[in-house]
Amino acid sequence: MAEPTWQETLRLRLVERNARESSYAPIIEQYRRLAQQTKLLKERNASLLRAMGTARPNPSSSTVFVPGTGEDNPVRAAYIASLESQISSLRDELATVYKTQGQNAQRLLAMNETLREKEELSRLDGENLRKAREEIAILRKKVEQHNELMAEKDRTAQILHDEINTLQLELSQIEERNQTLTKDNAKLLQRWLDAKQAEVNRMNEANEFYEDMQSRRQATLTKQASTNGDEKASSSANTSVSGNGEEGKEAGATTTTDGTPSRAETDVNLTPNG
């Protein structure tokens, strides 16, 4: 998991500070060694000077005794002490060098291990970067395809929108036409109803006329029947009338006394329509 931003900033600042402060560490170490060497040389020179001050004069000259005489030589002892001090110092330095070399070897191993880990991480990062680039390329292709698809859908939507507008215009025209046809149908229906009502009225008038004519015909028949009854009553007294007279009476059943056709005969062919 990635560290927070402020922790990463603090860590980077500490690393920069350590690098800045340790940049002069080799020079300081060299000056320390030089000061130590200078101190040793000063001590050796002081011991030599003390030895020279305590040396006895030579009987044959004014110089100090030559080394190799049987007596103790303080210069030689001081020189040997200085050499032993140098040897001890060199041994210490050698031990320090060996120690430093061991530390350096350990650090080299650690750095090699760290380098190997960093190389492995770098390889993994490179692999991840390659995969990420491939995924980015794939996603870019998908984005392009999506953009093309959206553009195609936009064109299709525009075409559909135009078609919808056209269909709405046609629908409005059809609705107007339907309203006009509805009004025309209503007018035609009203006219048809009016015509049928007029026809019904005429039929009612014809029926009324027919019933009136039927009632009149019935009244005429009743009147004729009463008249014929009176005539039969009068003719029963005259039983000796000839056959021609009887035929004339029978013919009188269909005619009136004045010789005109009876009303019943004229009403037989009447129809309900008049």
C-alpha positions as a LaTeX table, in Angstrom:
\begin{tabular}{lrrr}
\hline
Residue & $x$ (\AA) & $y$ (\AA) & $z$ (\AA) \\
\hline
Met1 & 0.00 & 0.00 & 0.00 \\
Ala2 & 1.37 & 3.43 & $-0.93$ \\
Glu3 & 2.49 & 5.69 & 1.91 \\
Pro4 & 0.67 & 8.96 & 2.56 \\
Thr5 & 2.02 & 12.07 & 0.87 \\
Trp6 & 3.27 & 13.80 & 4.00 \\
Gln7 & 5.14 & 10.70 & 5.19 \\
Glu8 & 6.80 & 10.32 & 1.80 \\
Thr9 & 7.79 & 14.01 & 1.83 \\
Leu10 & 9.26 & 13.68 & 5.34 \\
Arg11 & 11.20 & 10.58 & 4.36 \\
Leu12 & 12.63 & 12.28 & 1.26 \\
Arg13 & 13.71 & 15.31 & 3.33 \\
Leu14 & 15.44 & 13.06 & 5.89 \\
Val15 & 17.26 & 11.22 & 3.12 \\
Glu16 & 18.38 & 14.53 & 1.60 \\
Arg17 & 19.61 & 15.74 & 5.00 \\
Asn18 & 21.55 & 12.53 & 5.64 \\
Ala19 & 23.11 & 12.69 & 2.18 \\
Arg20 & 24.06 & 16.36 & 2.68 \\
Glu21 & 25.58 & 15.74 & 6.11 \\
Ser22 & 27.44 & 12.59 & 5.08 \\
Ser23 & 28.89 & 14.14 & 1.92 \\
Tyr24 & 31.92 & 15.46 & 3.91 \\
Ala25 & 32.40 & 12.27 & 5.95 \\
Pro26 & 35.43 & 10.97 & 3.90 \\
Ile27 & 37.21 & 14.35 & 4.17 \\
Ile28 & 36.61 & 14.47 & 7.91 \\
Glu29 & 37.95 & 10.93 & 8.26 \\
Gln30 & 41.08 & 11.85 & 6.29 \\
Tyr31 & 41.65 & 14.92 & 8.47 \\
Arg32 & 41.18 & 12.79 & 11.58 \\
Arg33 & 43.79 & 10.32 & 10.37 \\
Leu34 & 46.14 & 13.15 & 9.40 \\
Ala35 & 45.78 & 14.73 & 12.85 \\
Gln36 & 46.45 & 11.38 & 14.49 \\
Gln37 & 49.54 & 10.86 & 12.32 \\
Thr38 & 50.71 & 14.41 & 13.10 \\
Lys39 & 50.28 & 13.77 & 16.80 \\
Leu40 & 52.33 & 10.58 & 16.56 \\
Leu41 & 55.09 & 12.38 & 14.63 \\
Lys42 & 55.16 & 15.19 & 17.15 \\
Glu43 & 55.44 & 12.69 & 19.99 \\
Arg44 & 58.25 & 10.86 & 18.19 \\
Asn45 & 60.11 & 14.10 & 17.49 \\
Ala46 & 59.73 & 15.17 & 21.11 \\
Ser47 & 61.07 & 11.83 & 22.31 \\
Leu48 & 64.04 & 12.13 & 19.90 \\
Leu49 & 64.74 & 15.63 & 21.12 \\
Arg50 & 64.65 & 14.47 & 24.71 \\
Ala51 & 66.99 & 11.61 & 23.86 \\
Met52 & 69.39 & 14.01 & 22.16 \\
Gly53 & 69.36 & 16.28 & 25.19 \\
Thr54 & 70.22 & 13.48 & 27.56 \\
Ala55 & 72.99 & 11.93 & 25.37 \\
Arg56 & 76.65 & 12.13 & 26.69 \\
Pro57 & 79.31 & 13.78 & 24.50 \\
Asn58 & 81.83 & 11.65 & 22.47 \\
Pro59 & 85.45 & 11.84 & 23.88 \\
Ser60 & 86.94 & 12.14 & 20.37 \\
Ser61 & 84.48 & 14.74 & 19.08 \\
Ser62 & 81.70 & 17.08 & 20.11 \\
Thr63 & 78.94 & 14.90 & 18.69 \\
Val64 & 76.83 & 12.31 & 20.40 \\
Phe65 & 77.85 & 8.72 & 20.83 \\
Val66 & 77.68 & 6.59 & 17.72 \\
Pro67 & 75.22 & 3.76 & 17.99 \\
Gly68 & 76.70 & 0.39 & 18.57 \\
Thr69 & 78.79 & 1.28 & 21.63 \\
Gly70 & 78.42 & $-0.99$ & 24.56 \\
Glu71 & 76.44 & 1.50 & 26.66 \\
Asp72 & 72.67 & 2.29 & 26.38 \\
Asn73 & 71.85 & 4.61 & 23.50 \\
Pro74 & 68.82 & 6.81 & 24.31 \\
Val75 & 68.40 & 7.83 & 20.65 \\
Arg76 & 68.11 & 4.26 & 19.61 \\
Ala77 & 65.64 & 3.55 & 22.39 \\
Ala78 & 63.59 & 6.57 & 21.41 \\
Tyr79 & 63.73 & 5.56 & 17.75 \\
Ile80 & 62.70 & 2.01 & 18.61 \\
Ala81 & 59.87 & 3.33 & 20.76 \\
Ser82 & 58.78 & 5.58 & 17.89 \\
Leu83 & 58.93 & 2.66 & 15.48 \\
Glu84 & 56.92 & 0.47 & 17.86 \\
Ser85 & 54.43 & 3.28 & 18.24 \\
Gln86 & 54.18 & 3.53 & 14.44 \\
Ile87 & 53.81 & $-0.25$ & 14.16 \\
Ser88 & 51.06 & $-0.19$ & 16.76 \\
Ser89 & 49.39 & 2.67 & 14.95 \\
Leu90 & 49.71 & 0.88 & 11.61 \\
Arg91 & 48.29 & $-2.28$ & 13.16 \\
Asp92 & 45.37 & $-0.30$ & 14.46 \\
Glu93 & 44.93 & 1.28 & 11.07 \\
Leu94 & 45.21 & $-2.15$ & 9.41 \\
Ala95 & 42.62 & $-3.56$ & 11.79 \\
Thr96 & 40.44 & $-0.56$ & 11.05 \\
Val97 & 41.00 & $-1.11$ & 7.33 \\
Tyr98 & 40.11 & $-4.80$ & 7.66 \\
Lys99 & 37.05 & $-3.87$ & 9.68 \\
Thr100 & 36.11 & $-1.23$ & 7.14 \\
Gln101 & 36.77 & $-3.69$ & 4.34 \\
Gly102 & 34.51 & $-6.24$ & 6.03 \\
Gln103 & 31.85 & $-3.60$ & 6.52 \\
Asn104 & 32.28 & $-2.53$ & 2.93 \\
Ala105 & 32.03 & $-6.13$ & 1.79 \\
Gln106 & 28.88 & $-6.54$ & 3.88 \\
Arg107 & 27.51 & $-3.31$ & 2.50 \\
Leu108 & 28.48 & $-4.45$ & $-1.00$ \\
Leu109 & 26.57 & $-7.69$ & $-0.49$ \\
Ala110 & 23.61 & $-5.76$ & 0.90 \\
Met111 & 23.83 & $-3.31$ & $-1.97$ \\
Asn112 & 24.06 & $-6.17$ & $-4.46$ \\
Glu113 & 21.00 & $-7.75$ & $-2.88$ \\
Thr114 & 19.25 & $-4.39$ & $-2.92$ \\
Leu115 & 20.33 & $-3.90$ & $-6.52$ \\
Arg116 & 18.97 & $-7.32$ & $-7.42$ \\
Glu117 & 15.70 & $-6.51$ & $-5.68$ \\
Lys118 & 15.60 & $-3.13$ & $-7.41$ \\
Glu119 & 16.29 & $-4.77$ & $-10.75$ \\
Glu120 & 13.52 & $-7.29$ & $-10.06$ \\
Leu121 & 11.21 & $-4.45$ & $-9.09$ \\
Ser122 & 12.32 & $-2.54$ & $-12.16$ \\
Arg123 & 11.63 & $-5.59$ & $-14.30$ \\
Leu124 & 8.21 & $-6.00$ & $-12.71$ \\
Asp125 & 7.56 & $-2.30$ & $-13.13$ \\
Gly126 & 8.63 & $-2.54$ & $-16.76$ \\
Glu127 & 6.34 & $-5.52$ & $-17.25$ \\
Asn128 & 3.49 & $-3.70$ & $-15.54$ \\
Leu129 & 4.25 & $-0.62$ & $-17.63$ \\
Arg130 & 4.16 & $-2.69$ & $-20.80$ \\
Lys131 & 0.86 & $-4.26$ & $-19.76$ \\
Ala132 & $-0.49$ & $-0.85$ & $-18.82$ \\
Arg133 & 0.52 & 0.53 & $-22.21$ \\
Glu134 & $-1.13$ & $-2.41$ & $-23.93$ \\
Glu135 & $-4.26$ & $-1.89$ & $-21.86$ \\
Ile136 & $-4.15$ & 1.84 & $-22.65$ \\
Ala137 & $-3.87$ & 1.02 & $-26.36$ \\
Ile138 & $-6.80$ & $-1.41$ & $-26.08$ \\
Leu139 & $-8.83$ & 1.13 & $-24.14$ \\
Arg140 & $-8.03$ & 3.81 & $-26.69$ \\
Lys141 & $-9.26$ & 1.50 & $-29.45$ \\
Lys142 & $-12.40$ & 0.83 & $-27.43$ \\
Val143 & $-12.87$ & 4.55 & $-26.89$ \\
Glu144 & $-12.50$ & 5.17 & $-30.62$ \\
Gln145 & $-14.96$ & 2.38 & $-31.38$ \\
His146 & $-17.32$ & 3.76 & $-28.76$ \\
Asn147 & $-17.03$ & 7.23 & $-30.27$ \\
Glu148 & $-17.75$ & 5.85 & $-33.72$ \\
Leu149 & $-20.69$ & 3.89 & $-32.34$ \\
Met150 & $-22.02$ & 6.97 & $-30.56$ \\
Ala151 & $-21.63$ & 9.01 & $-33.74$ \\
Glu152 & $-23.52$ & 6.33 & $-35.67$ \\
Lys153 & $-26.20$ & 6.28 & $-32.99$ \\
Asp154 & $-26.41$ & 10.07 & $-33.14$ \\
Arg155 & $-26.90$ & 9.91 & $-36.90$ \\
Thr156 & $-29.51$ & 7.18 & $-36.48$ \\
Ala157 & $-31.23$ & 9.18 & $-33.75$ \\
Gln158 & $-31.26$ & 12.25 & $-36.01$ \\
Ile159 & $-32.78$ & 10.19 & $-38.82$ \\
Leu160 & $-35.37$ & 8.74 & $-36.44$ \\
His161 & $-36.09$ & 12.22 & $-35.10$ \\
Asp162 & $-36.67$ & 13.49 & $-38.63$ \\
Glu163 & $-38.90$ & 10.50 & $-39.37$ \\
Ile164 & $-40.80$ & 11.09 & $-36.12$ \\
Asn165 & $-41.33$ & 14.73 & $-37.08$ \\
Thr166 & $-42.54$ & 13.66 & $-40.52$ \\
Leu167 & $-44.86$ & 11.05 & $-39.01$ \\
Gln168 & $-46.17$ & 13.56 & $-36.48$ \\
Leu169 & $-46.91$ & 15.98 & $-39.33$ \\
Glu170 & $-48.66$ & 13.22 & $-41.28$ \\
Leu171 & $-50.51$ & 12.20 & $-38.10$ \\
Ser172 & $-51.69$ & 15.77 & $-37.54$ \\
Gln173 & $-52.87$ & 15.92 & $-41.15$ \\
Ile174 & $-54.62$ & 12.57 & $-40.77$ \\
Glu175 & $-56.26$ & 13.77 & $-37.53$ \\
Glu176 & $-57.45$ & 16.92 & $-39.26$ \\
Arg177 & $-58.76$ & 14.77 & $-42.12$ \\
Asn178 & $-60.45$ & 12.46 & $-39.63$ \\
Gln179 & $-62.04$ & 15.43 & $-37.87$ \\
Thr180 & $-63.26$ & 16.74 & $-41.23$ \\
Leu181 & $-64.58$ & 13.28 & $-42.16$ \\
Thr182 & $-66.20$ & 12.97 & $-38.73$ \\
Lys183 & $-67.96$ & 16.29 & $-39.23$ \\
Asp184 & $-69.01$ & 15.25 & $-42.77$ \\
Asn185 & $-70.23$ & 11.90 & $-41.49$ \\
Ala186 & $-72.16$ & 13.64 & $-38.75$ \\
Lys187 & $-73.78$ & 15.94 & $-41.33$ \\
Leu188 & $-74.55$ & 13.00 & $-43.64$ \\
Leu189 & $-75.94$ & 11.01 & $-40.73$ \\
Gln190 & $-78.09$ & 13.93 & $-39.70$ \\
Arg191 & $-79.31$ & 14.33 & $-43.27$ \\
Trp192 & $-80.00$ & 10.61 & $-43.49$ \\
Leu193 & $-81.83$ & 10.71 & $-40.17$ \\
Asp194 & $-83.79$ & 13.72 & $-41.37$ \\
Ala195 & $-84.64$ & 11.90 & $-44.63$ \\
Lys196 & $-85.65$ & 8.78 & $-42.71$ \\
Gln197 & $-87.69$ & 10.91 & $-40.33$ \\
Ala198 & $-89.41$ & 12.54 & $-43.32$ \\
Glu199 & $-90.00$ & 9.08 & $-44.80$ \\
Val200 & $-91.39$ & 7.86 & $-41.48$ \\
Asn201 & $-93.61$ & 10.91 & $-41.35$ \\
Arg202 & $-94.84$ & 10.18 & $-44.89$ \\
Met203 & $-95.40$ & 6.54 & $-43.96$ \\
Asn204 & $-97.34$ & 7.64 & $-40.88$ \\
Glu205 & $-99.41$ & 10.00 & $-43.01$ \\
Ala206 & $-99.95$ & 7.21 & $-45.55$ \\
Asn207 & $-100.98$ & 4.84 & $-42.75$ \\
Glu208 & $-103.30$ & 7.43 & $-41.32$ \\
Phe209 & $-104.75$ & 7.99 & $-44.78$ \\
Tyr210 & $-105.03$ & 4.23 & $-45.26$ \\
Glu211 & $-106.76$ & 3.80 & $-41.93$ \\
Asp212 & $-109.04$ & 6.71 & $-42.80$ \\
Met213 & $-109.84$ & 5.11 & $-46.14$ \\
Gln214 & $-110.40$ & 1.76 & $-44.43$ \\
Ser215 & $-112.76$ & 3.36 & $-41.94$ \\
Arg216 & $-114.59$ & 5.11 & $-44.74$ \\
Arg217 & $-114.74$ & 1.89 & $-46.75$ \\
Gln218 & $-116.06$ & 0.05 & $-43.72$ \\
Ala219 & $-118.66$ & 2.74 & $-43.22$ \\
Thr220 & $-119.63$ & 2.57 & $-46.89$ \\
Leu221 & $-119.87$ & $-1.22$ & $-46.76$ \\
Thr222 & $-122.00$ & $-1.00$ & $-43.67$ \\
Lys223 & $-124.26$ & 1.52 & $-45.35$ \\
Gln224 & $-124.47$ & $-0.61$ & $-48.47$ \\
Ala225 & $-125.23$ & $-3.66$ & $-46.40$ \\
Ser226 & $-128.12$ & $-1.84$ & $-44.72$ \\
Thr227 & $-129.33$ & $-0.61$ & $-48.07$ \\
Asn228 & $-129.16$ & $-4.12$ & $-49.54$ \\
Gly229 & $-131.11$ & $-5.42$ & $-46.54$ \\
Asp230 & $-133.84$ & $-2.95$ & $-47.20$ \\
Glu231 & $-133.94$ & $-3.88$ & $-50.87$ \\
Lys232 & $-134.11$ & $-7.60$ & $-50.02$ \\
Ala233 & $-136.94$ & $-6.90$ & $-47.71$ \\
Ser234 & $-138.78$ & $-5.05$ & $-50.43$ \\
Ser235 & $-138.06$ & $-7.68$ & $-53.06$ \\
Ser236 & $-139.35$ & $-10.55$ & $-50.97$ \\
Ala237 & $-142.81$ & $-9.28$ & $-51.55$ \\
Asn238 & $-142.43$ & $-9.48$ & $-55.29$ \\
Thr239 & $-141.60$ & $-13.21$ & $-55.69$ \\
Ser240 & $-143.07$ & $-13.42$ & $-59.15$ \\
Val241 & $-140.52$ & $-11.21$ & $-60.78$ \\
Ser242 & $-138.85$ & $-12.77$ & $-63.89$ \\
Gly243 & $-135.30$ & $-14.02$ & $-64.12$ \\
Asn244 & $-134.26$ & $-10.86$ & $-65.83$ \\
Gly245 & $-135.50$ & $-8.88$ & $-62.91$ \\
Glu246 & $-133.46$ & $-11.06$ & $-60.49$ \\
Glu247 & $-130.41$ & $-10.57$ & $-62.54$ \\
Gly248 & $-130.99$ & $-6.86$ & $-62.44$ \\
Lys249 & $-131.23$ & $-7.04$ & $-58.66$ \\
Glu250 & $-128.07$ & $-9.02$ & $-58.43$ \\
Ala251 & $-126.41$ & $-6.46$ & $-60.63$ \\
Gly252 & $-127.81$ & $-3.75$ & $-58.35$ \\
Ala253 & $-125.75$ & $-5.14$ & $-55.54$ \\
Thr254 & $-122.70$ & $-3.73$ & $-57.19$ \\
Thr255 & $-124.33$ & $-0.45$ & $-58.29$ \\
Thr256 & $-126.10$ & 2.32 & $-56.61$ \\
Thr257 & $-129.70$ & 3.31 & $-57.21$ \\
Asp258 & $-128.63$ & 5.91 & $-59.69$ \\
Gly259 & $-126.58$ & 3.40 & $-61.69$ \\
Thr260 & $-123.05$ & 4.55 & $-60.52$ \\
Pro261 & $-120.37$ & 2.03 & $-59.36$ \\
Ser262 & $-120.40$ & 1.25 & $-55.68$ \\
Arg263 & $-117.69$ & 2.65 & $-53.26$ \\
Ala264 & $-116.52$ & $-0.81$ & $-52.34$ \\
Glu265 & $-115.54$ & $-1.61$ & $-55.86$ \\
Thr266 & $-113.37$ & 1.49 & $-56.12$ \\
Asp267 & $-111.63$ & 0.91 & $-52.77$ \\
Val268 & $-110.55$ & $-2.66$ & $-53.47$ \\
Asn269 & $-107.33$ & $-1.66$ & $-55.27$ \\
Leu270 & $-106.25$ & 0.91 & $-52.70$ \\
Thr271 & $-102.75$ & 0.38 & $-51.21$ \\
Pro272 & $-101.17$ & 1.75 & $-48.01$ \\
Asn273 & $-99.24$ & 4.22 & $-50.17$ \\
Gly274 & $-102.55$ & 5.61 & $-51.68$ \\
\hline
\end{tabular}
